[in-house]
Amino acid sequence: MTATPLRIRKAAVLGAGVMGAQIAAHLTNAGVETVLFDLPAKEGPKSGIALKAIENLKKLSPAPLAEKNIAAAIIPANYDEDMDHLKDVDLVIEAIAERMDWKLDLYKKIASHLSKTAIIASNTSGLSINGLAQALPEDMRHRFSGVHFFNPPRYMHLVELIPTRLTDKNVLDGLEAFLTTTVGKGVVIAKDTPNFIGNRIGVFSMLSTMYHTEQFKLGFDTVDALTGPAVGRPKSATYRTADVVGLDTMAHVIKTMADTLADDPWHEYFKAPTWLQALIDQGALGQKTGAGFYRKAGKDIVVLDVAKKDYRPSEQKASDEVAAILAIKDPAEKFGKLRASSDVQAQFLWATFRDLFHYTAYHLADIADTARDVDFAIRWGYGWKLGPFETWQAAGWQQVAQWIEEDIAAGKTMSKAPLPKWVTDGRQGVHGKSGSFSAASNSDKPRSQHPVYQRQLFPDPILGEKFDQGTTVWENEGVRLWTLGDDNVGIISFKTKMNTVNDFVLDGIQHAVGIAEEKLKAVVIWQTGEPFSAGADLKGALGLLQAGKIDDFDKMVANFQRTSMRIKHSLVPVVSAVRGLALGGGCEFQMHSARTVAALESYIGLVEAGVGLLPAGGGLHELAVRAAQQNPGDPFEALKKVFETVAMAKVAGSALEAKQMGLMRDSDVVVFNAYELLYVAKKVAQSLAEAGYRPPLPQRAIPVAGDVGTATFKASLANLQAGYFASEHDVEIASRIADTLCGGNVERGSQVDEEWLLELERKHFVELAQTEKTQARIAHTMTTGKPLRN
């Protein structure tokens, strides 16, 4: 049994600012018809503000739109002329500026235009949801809640769902299912307290870091070196994050905490440091104004030096002693050494973690139902690898608690507030077999029983959580074939680094498909973690080339093609479940599957041209076959778009864009929540099997564009080379791609078979691989991770 999500056909977003426009974009990505409202413009078209915001969505990076053309589906509107749109919307999300009086005025204005079933939500990042509900007529209050997206809404997994005292449970459950499945988010139910969970803890952590930056007299760049990937947090760390968010926004959030949390024992720390205020006064608001804690000087990044009141070159580096401590794998040993070290950077790090643990434990009962909600809110909303409670538990709960108590007693902490009694009651942590600790009810609570989570066969695990790993049917060094549950659907998962493809993977897939044909109903290719596959193992390929083993190299390529064709012509449906990167061979495997089920955030591409090669795992052959099926009379038309995609090694920025680029089919399925991917892929595989699936028949009469098609492509390449947009070797690669797609040196309209196309693809691949320039490209990419233009 799964929950029926809310049936939301049409939504309205009120406010076309940064967040409102991007929420509208993401709802539209998800196939929800969306109206974007703003104030009437003073001149030009009345809906000019919304129109401009929609236009701007196409320019933003990272892209809020999963595919640029989607922008045309967003309906621009204004409050003077377009209130009629509201009568048939199922969901309204208000996303105007963080002013209670403005929001309340707007609710009064729209209330009479809404239907009796419309759900209303505010995207406020910290105002009282119960307070906002007061402006609505009584019969609407049970349909109102907070729905707080994190920025940027398409990419940040977290949405905080905040009920009021009156919110109907069915409305809440429906919203949770809709946000999880349709919009693809990780939902955390938060209590109606200032800044909710994510920003309450996340902003406190930043404030504590800023406070200790001053105390320990460290440079902003040094702090960023210490508080980024070195401790399992994003590269933007602390001060670069503040620059991206905007220093004025940061100051506003701090002021909200100061104004609304008068009784918080840490209240005196809720103020913008003098240097933050000084930057704001100068109009240096971070990235949007070109300067904040950092700015660009030519090609270099310079950082503000508070003592000198000027910028200096940034040297993001931890001290040798601290770098060595942070490299320790065992968290208990790492924290022990941080606390014991006399290095000022180590003392700084211990102080920031200690304050974070202290604050989070003290406030758990007020802000969240369980410790799990806090950890997920911080992981999904701030991009940390582990939440505060997970970090503490991994480092040794009681030992760390004792150190915090010692520091409180010695007056070293920001606040003298005692640790809550439950912290030191002999427990080993807050996450265990029976669930996660709830301070409010003084008990452990299991994960939510909401039916939508039955779709997540492998949810994001909290510390120590283990899920059923299924039953192995067969495995070799490259792949594991296994089953989960009793639906008789096999799952193939790779065992290589980045799920790259080597001989063991190729042989393993072929063997696994053979077993599936004998014993199983269908097969899904799904990886236990991202990426789907970074493509062929270049190291092995280059080794064969450098050793002059061209025959072995040719056999490896033939084996690659054989694997793709084994997937395509399997007697049971093979479904590829893609998330993250699916490059080169990874892309080719999904192209040859009976169906692809891809998470929205899938980045799919045939990127071989970047390393001086062309796709030869059957990718070009498959594109030629599809072009002939689309337009048997003139396949050249359908080849134009894919030729450019492959020759320029373009990668789709989403699964929707991959469809538009011809790398996925219209019949392929896009899933918005990556944790639901395996569930949906298994259902698709089952339905194909139940419908009496048969593989496509071998194609023996494929019309091709021939020598005329190749000549046309080559003419366009000559122009690129003449304008210095392509090197001689780029043209050589692209010409061979064109020759393969067009079926070789045959007359236009000739018919060839699949084997002909595969041989052509393989011949060009092996010949290119033997050139000095291609081998230089492969070696360069392997050592630097970047393409070489030669």
Coordinates of C-alpha atoms in Angstrom, one line a residue, residues 258-604:
A258 CA 18.2 38.0 18.2
D259 CA 14.6 39.4 17.9
T260 CA 12.7 36.2 18.3
L261 CA 14.9 34.1 20.7
A262 CA 15.2 36.5 23.7
D263 CA 15.3 33.6 26.2
D264 CA 17.9 31.6 24.4
P265 CA 20.9 31.1 26.7
W266 CA 23.2 32.0 23.8
H267 CA 21.3 35.2 23.0
E268 CA 24.3 37.6 23.5
Y269 CA 26.1 35.9 20.6
F270 CA 23.2 36.5 18.1
K271 CA 24.7 39.6 16.6
A272 CA 26.6 40.4 13.4
P273 CA 30.4 40.7 14.2
T274 CA 31.8 44.2 13.7
W275 CA 33.6 43.2 10.5
L276 CA 30.4 41.7 9.0
Q277 CA 28.5 44.9 9.7
A278 CA 31.4 47.0 8.2
L279 CA 31.3 45.0 5.0
I280 CA 27.5 45.5 4.7
D281 CA 27.9 49.3 5.4
Q282 CA 30.3 49.5 2.5
G283 CA 27.9 47.6 0.2
A284 CA 30.2 44.6 0.0
L285 CA 27.4 42.0 0.3
G286 CA 29.3 39.0 -1.1
Q287 CA 29.0 37.3 -4.5
K288 CA 26.1 39.4 -5.8
T289 CA 28.1 42.7 -5.5
G290 CA 31.5 41.1 -6.4
A291 CA 33.1 41.5 -3.0
G292 CA 32.5 40.3 0.6
F293 CA 34.9 38.2 2.6
Y294 CA 36.4 37.3 -0.7
R295 CA 36.7 39.0 -4.1
K296 CA 38.3 38.3 -7.4
A297 CA 41.5 40.3 -8.4
G298 CA 42.1 39.4 -12.0
K299 CA 42.4 35.6 -12.0
D300 CA 43.2 35.4 -8.2
I301 CA 41.0 35.2 -5.2
V302 CA 41.8 37.6 -2.4
V303 CA 40.5 37.5 1.1
L304 CA 39.7 40.3 3.6
D305 CA 42.3 40.8 6.2
V306 CA 40.6 42.5 9.2
A307 CA 43.8 43.8 10.8
K308 CA 44.9 45.5 7.6
K309 CA 41.4 46.5 6.5
D310 CA 42.3 45.3 3.0
Y311 CA 42.3 42.2 0.8
R312 CA 45.4 39.9 0.6
P313 CA 46.0 36.7 -1.5
S314 CA 44.0 33.8 -0.1
E315 CA 46.0 30.7 1.1
Q316 CA 43.4 28.2 2.2
K317 CA 45.6 25.9 4.3
A318 CA 45.4 24.1 7.6
S319 CA 48.5 23.8 9.8
D320 CA 50.5 20.5 9.4
E321 CA 49.5 19.3 12.8
V322 CA 45.8 19.9 12.3
A323 CA 45.8 18.5 8.7
A324 CA 47.4 15.3 10.2
I325 CA 44.7 15.1 12.9
L326 CA 41.9 15.7 10.4
A327 CA 43.2 12.8 8.3
I328 CA 42.7 10.3 11.1
K329 CA 39.9 7.9 10.2
D330 CA 38.7 7.0 13.7
P331 CA 36.4 9.9 14.9
A332 CA 37.1 9.2 18.6
E333 CA 40.9 9.4 18.2
K334 CA 40.4 12.5 16.0
F335 CA 38.3 14.4 18.5
G336 CA 40.6 13.4 21.4
K337 CA 43.6 14.8 19.6
L338 CA 41.8 18.0 18.6
R339 CA 40.9 18.7 22.2
A340 CA 44.4 17.8 23.5
S341 CA 46.3 19.8 20.9
S342 CA 47.8 23.2 21.8
D343 CA 47.7 24.2 18.1
V344 CA 45.4 27.3 17.9
Q345 CA 43.6 25.8 14.8
A346 CA 42.8 22.6 16.7
Q347 CA 41.5 24.5 19.7
F348 CA 39.3 26.6 17.4
L349 CA 37.9 23.4 15.8
W350 CA 37.2 21.7 19.1
A351 CA 35.5 24.9 20.4
T352 CA 33.2 25.2 17.3
F353 CA 32.2 21.5 17.5
R354 CA 31.7 21.6 21.3
D355 CA 29.4 24.7 21.0
L356 CA 27.4 23.0 18.2
F357 CA 26.9 19.8 20.2
H358 CA 26.0 21.8 23.4
Y359 CA 23.5 24.0 21.6
T360 CA 21.9 21.2 19.6
A361 CA 21.4 19.0 22.6
Y362 CA 20.1 21.8 24.8
H363 CA 17.4 22.7 22.2
L364 CA 16.5 19.3 20.8
A365 CA 13.2 19.0 22.8
D366 CA 12.0 22.5 21.6
I367 CA 12.8 22.4 17.9
A368 CA 12.4 18.8 16.6
D369 CA 10.6 15.6 17.3
T370 CA 13.8 13.5 17.1
A371 CA 17.6 13.7 16.7
R372 CA 17.1 12.1 13.3
D373 CA 15.1 15.2 12.1
V374 CA 18.0 17.5 13.2
D375 CA 20.7 15.4 11.5
F376 CA 18.7 15.1 8.3
A377 CA 17.9 18.8 8.3
I378 CA 21.5 19.8 8.5
R379 CA 22.7 17.2 6.0
W380 CA 20.1 17.9 3.4
G381 CA 19.9 21.6 4.0
Y382 CA 23.6 22.4 4.5
G383 CA 25.3 19.6 2.6
W384 CA 27.2 18.1 5.6
K385 CA 28.2 14.5 5.4
L386 CA 27.1 13.8 9.0
G387 CA 24.6 15.8 11.2
P388 CA 25.7 17.2 14.6
F389 CA 24.3 14.2 16.6
E390 CA 25.8 11.7 14.2
T391 CA 29.2 13.4 14.5
W392 CA 29.0 13.4 18.3
Q393 CA 27.9 9.8 18.5
A394 CA 30.6 8.6 16.1
A395 CA 33.3 10.4 18.2
G396 CA 32.2 8.6 21.4
W397 CA 29.0 10.0 23.1
Q398 CA 29.9 9.8 26.8
Q399 CA 33.5 10.9 26.4
V400 CA 32.6 14.0 24.4
A401 CA 29.7 14.8 26.8
Q402 CA 32.3 14.7 29.7
W403 CA 34.6 17.1 27.8
I404 CA 31.7 19.5 27.2
E405 CA 30.8 19.4 30.9
E406 CA 34.4 20.1 31.9
D407 CA 34.5 23.1 29.5
I408 CA 31.2 24.4 30.9
A409 CA 32.6 24.1 34.4
A410 CA 35.8 25.9 33.4
G411 CA 33.9 28.7 31.8
K412 CA 35.2 28.0 28.3
T413 CA 31.8 27.7 26.6
M414 CA 29.7 30.4 25.0
S415 CA 26.9 29.7 27.4
K416 CA 26.8 28.3 31.0
A417 CA 23.6 26.4 30.3
P418 CA 23.9 22.8 31.6
L419 CA 23.7 19.8 29.2
P420 CA 20.2 18.2 29.5
K421 CA 20.1 15.2 31.9
W422 CA 19.3 12.7 29.1
V423 CA 22.7 13.4 27.5
T424 CA 24.6 11.8 30.4
D425 CA 22.2 9.1 31.4
G426 CA 24.6 6.4 30.3
R427 CA 23.5 6.3 26.7
Q428 CA 25.9 5.6 23.8
G429 CA 24.2 8.0 21.5
V430 CA 20.9 9.1 20.0
H431 CA 20.6 6.7 17.1
G432 CA 20.1 3.0 17.6
K433 CA 18.2 -0.1 16.6
S434 CA 14.9 1.1 18.0
G435 CA 15.1 4.5 16.3
S436 CA 16.3 8.0 17.2
F437 CA 15.9 9.7 20.5
S438 CA 13.0 12.1 21.1
A439 CA 13.8 14.5 23.9
A440 CA 10.2 15.7 24.1
S441 CA 8.8 12.2 24.8
N442 CA 12.0 10.8 26.3
S443 CA 11.9 7.7 24.1
D444 CA 13.4 6.4 20.9
K445 CA 11.2 6.7 17.8
P446 CA 11.5 4.6 14.6
R447 CA 11.4 6.2 11.1
S448 CA 8.1 7.6 9.9
Q449 CA 5.5 5.0 9.0
H450 CA 4.0 7.2 6.3
P451 CA 3.3 5.0 3.3
V452 CA 5.3 7.2 0.9
Y453 CA 8.5 5.9 2.5
Q454 CA 7.8 2.3 1.4
R455 CA 8.9 3.5 -2.0
Q456 CA 12.4 4.1 -0.6
L457 CA 14.0 0.6 -0.6
F458 CA 17.3 2.1 0.4
P459 CA 16.6 5.5 2.1
D460 CA 19.4 7.9 3.2
P461 CA 20.8 6.0 6.2
I462 CA 21.3 7.6 9.6
L463 CA 24.5 6.7 11.5
G464 CA 24.6 2.9 12.0
E465 CA 21.5 2.1 10.1
K466 CA 21.6 -1.0 8.0
F467 CA 19.1 -2.1 5.3
D468 CA 18.5 -5.6 3.8
Q469 CA 21.3 -6.1 1.2
G470 CA 19.3 -8.7 -0.7
T471 CA 20.3 -12.2 -1.8
T472 CA 23.2 -12.8 -4.1
V473 CA 22.3 -14.9 -7.1
W474 CA 25.8 -14.7 -8.7
E475 CA 28.9 -12.4 -8.7
N476 CA 32.3 -12.0 -10.1
E477 CA 35.0 -9.3 -9.6
G478 CA 33.1 -6.8 -11.6
V479 CA 29.4 -7.2 -10.8
R480 CA 26.9 -8.6 -8.3
L481 CA 23.5 -10.0 -9.5
W482 CA 21.1 -10.1 -6.6
T483 CA 17.4 -10.0 -5.7
L484 CA 15.5 -8.0 -3.1
G485 CA 12.1 -9.3 -1.9
D486 CA 10.2 -12.0 -3.8
D487 CA 9.3 -10.3 -7.0
N488 CA 11.8 -12.3 -9.1
V489 CA 13.5 -9.1 -10.5
G490 CA 17.3 -9.3 -10.6
I491 CA 19.5 -6.3 -9.8
I492 CA 22.9 -5.9 -11.3
S493 CA 25.3 -3.6 -9.4
F494 CA 28.9 -2.9 -10.4
K495 CA 31.8 -3.3 -7.9
T496 CA 34.4 -1.0 -9.5
K497 CA 35.5 2.5 -8.4
M498 CA 33.1 5.1 -9.9
N499 CA 31.3 2.1 -11.3
T500 CA 33.7 2.2 -14.3
V501 CA 33.5 -0.6 -16.9
N502 CA 36.3 -3.1 -17.3
D503 CA 36.5 -6.7 -18.6
F504 CA 35.1 -8.1 -15.4
V505 CA 32.1 -5.8 -15.6
L506 CA 31.5 -6.6 -19.3
D507 CA 31.8 -10.4 -18.8
G508 CA 29.8 -10.1 -15.6
I509 CA 26.8 -8.3 -17.3
Q510 CA 26.7 -10.8 -20.1
H511 CA 26.7 -13.7 -17.7
A512 CA 24.2 -12.1 -15.4
V513 CA 21.8 -11.5 -18.3
G514 CA 22.1 -15.2 -19.2
I515 CA 21.2 -16.3 -15.7
A516 CA 18.3 -13.8 -15.6
E517 CA 16.9 -15.4 -18.9
E518 CA 17.0 -18.8 -17.2
K519 CA 15.7 -17.9 -13.7
L520 CA 14.3 -14.4 -13.4
K521 CA 11.4 -12.3 -14.7
A522 CA 13.4 -9.1 -15.4
V523 CA 16.7 -7.2 -14.5
V524 CA 17.5 -3.8 -13.3
I525 CA 21.0 -2.2 -13.5
W526 CA 21.2 -0.1 -10.3
Q527 CA 24.2 1.1 -8.4
T528 CA 24.2 1.2 -4.6
G529 CA 25.6 4.7 -4.8
E530 CA 26.3 7.4 -7.4
P531 CA 27.4 7.6 -10.1
F532 CA 25.6 5.2 -12.4
S533 CA 28.9 4.8 -14.3
A534 CA 31.8 7.0 -15.2
G535 CA 32.3 4.9 -18.4
A536 CA 35.2 2.8 -19.6
D537 CA 38.2 2.1 -17.4
L538 CA 40.7 4.3 -19.3
K539 CA 43.7 3.0 -17.3
G540 CA 43.3 -0.6 -18.7
A541 CA 42.7 0.7 -22.2
L542 CA 45.8 2.9 -22.2
G543 CA 47.9 0.1 -20.9
L544 CA 47.0 -2.1 -23.8
L545 CA 47.7 0.7 -26.3
Q546 CA 51.0 1.6 -24.8
A547 CA 52.1 -2.1 -24.8
G548 CA 51.2 -2.2 -28.5
K549 CA 48.5 -5.0 -27.9
I550 CA 46.2 -3.7 -30.6
D551 CA 44.5 -7.1 -31.1
D552 CA 43.6 -7.3 -27.4
F553 CA 42.4 -3.7 -27.5
D554 CA 40.2 -4.5 -30.5
K555 CA 38.8 -7.5 -28.6
M556 CA 38.0 -5.3 -25.6
V557 CA 36.0 -2.9 -27.8
A558 CA 34.2 -5.8 -29.4
N559 CA 33.4 -7.2 -26.0
F560 CA 32.0 -3.8 -25.0
Q561 CA 29.7 -3.8 -28.1
R562 CA 28.7 -7.4 -27.4
T563 CA 27.6 -6.4 -23.8
S564 CA 25.4 -3.6 -25.1
M565 CA 23.8 -5.9 -27.6
R566 CA 23.3 -8.6 -24.9
I567 CA 21.4 -6.0 -22.9
K568 CA 19.4 -4.9 -25.9
H569 CA 18.5 -8.4 -27.1
S570 CA 18.0 -10.0 -23.7
L571 CA 14.8 -12.2 -23.6
V572 CA 13.9 -10.6 -20.2
P573 CA 13.6 -6.8 -20.0
V574 CA 16.7 -5.0 -18.8
V575 CA 15.9 -1.7 -17.2
S576 CA 18.7 0.9 -16.4
A577 CA 18.1 2.8 -13.1
V578 CA 20.3 5.9 -13.6
R579 CA 21.3 8.6 -11.0
G580 CA 24.3 10.9 -11.1
L581 CA 26.8 10.6 -13.9
A582 CA 26.2 8.2 -16.8
L583 CA 29.0 8.9 -19.1
G584 CA 30.4 7.0 -22.1
G585 CA 29.8 3.3 -21.6
G586 CA 27.4 4.1 -18.8
C587 CA 25.3 6.1 -21.2
E588 CA 25.5 3.4 -23.9
F589 CA 24.2 0.7 -21.5
Q590 CA 21.1 2.8 -20.6
M591 CA 20.6 3.5 -24.4
H592 CA 20.5 -0.3 -25.1
S593 CA 18.2 -1.1 -22.2
A594 CA 14.5 -2.0 -22.7
R595 CA 13.8 1.2 -20.7
T596 CA 15.7 3.7 -18.7
V597 CA 14.4 5.0 -15.4
A598 CA 16.5 8.1 -14.5
A599 CA 16.5 10.3 -11.4
L600 CA 16.0 14.0 -12.4
E601 CA 19.6 14.7 -11.4
S602 CA 21.2 12.4 -13.9
Y603 CA 24.0 13.8 -16.0
I604 CA 24.1 11.7 -19.1

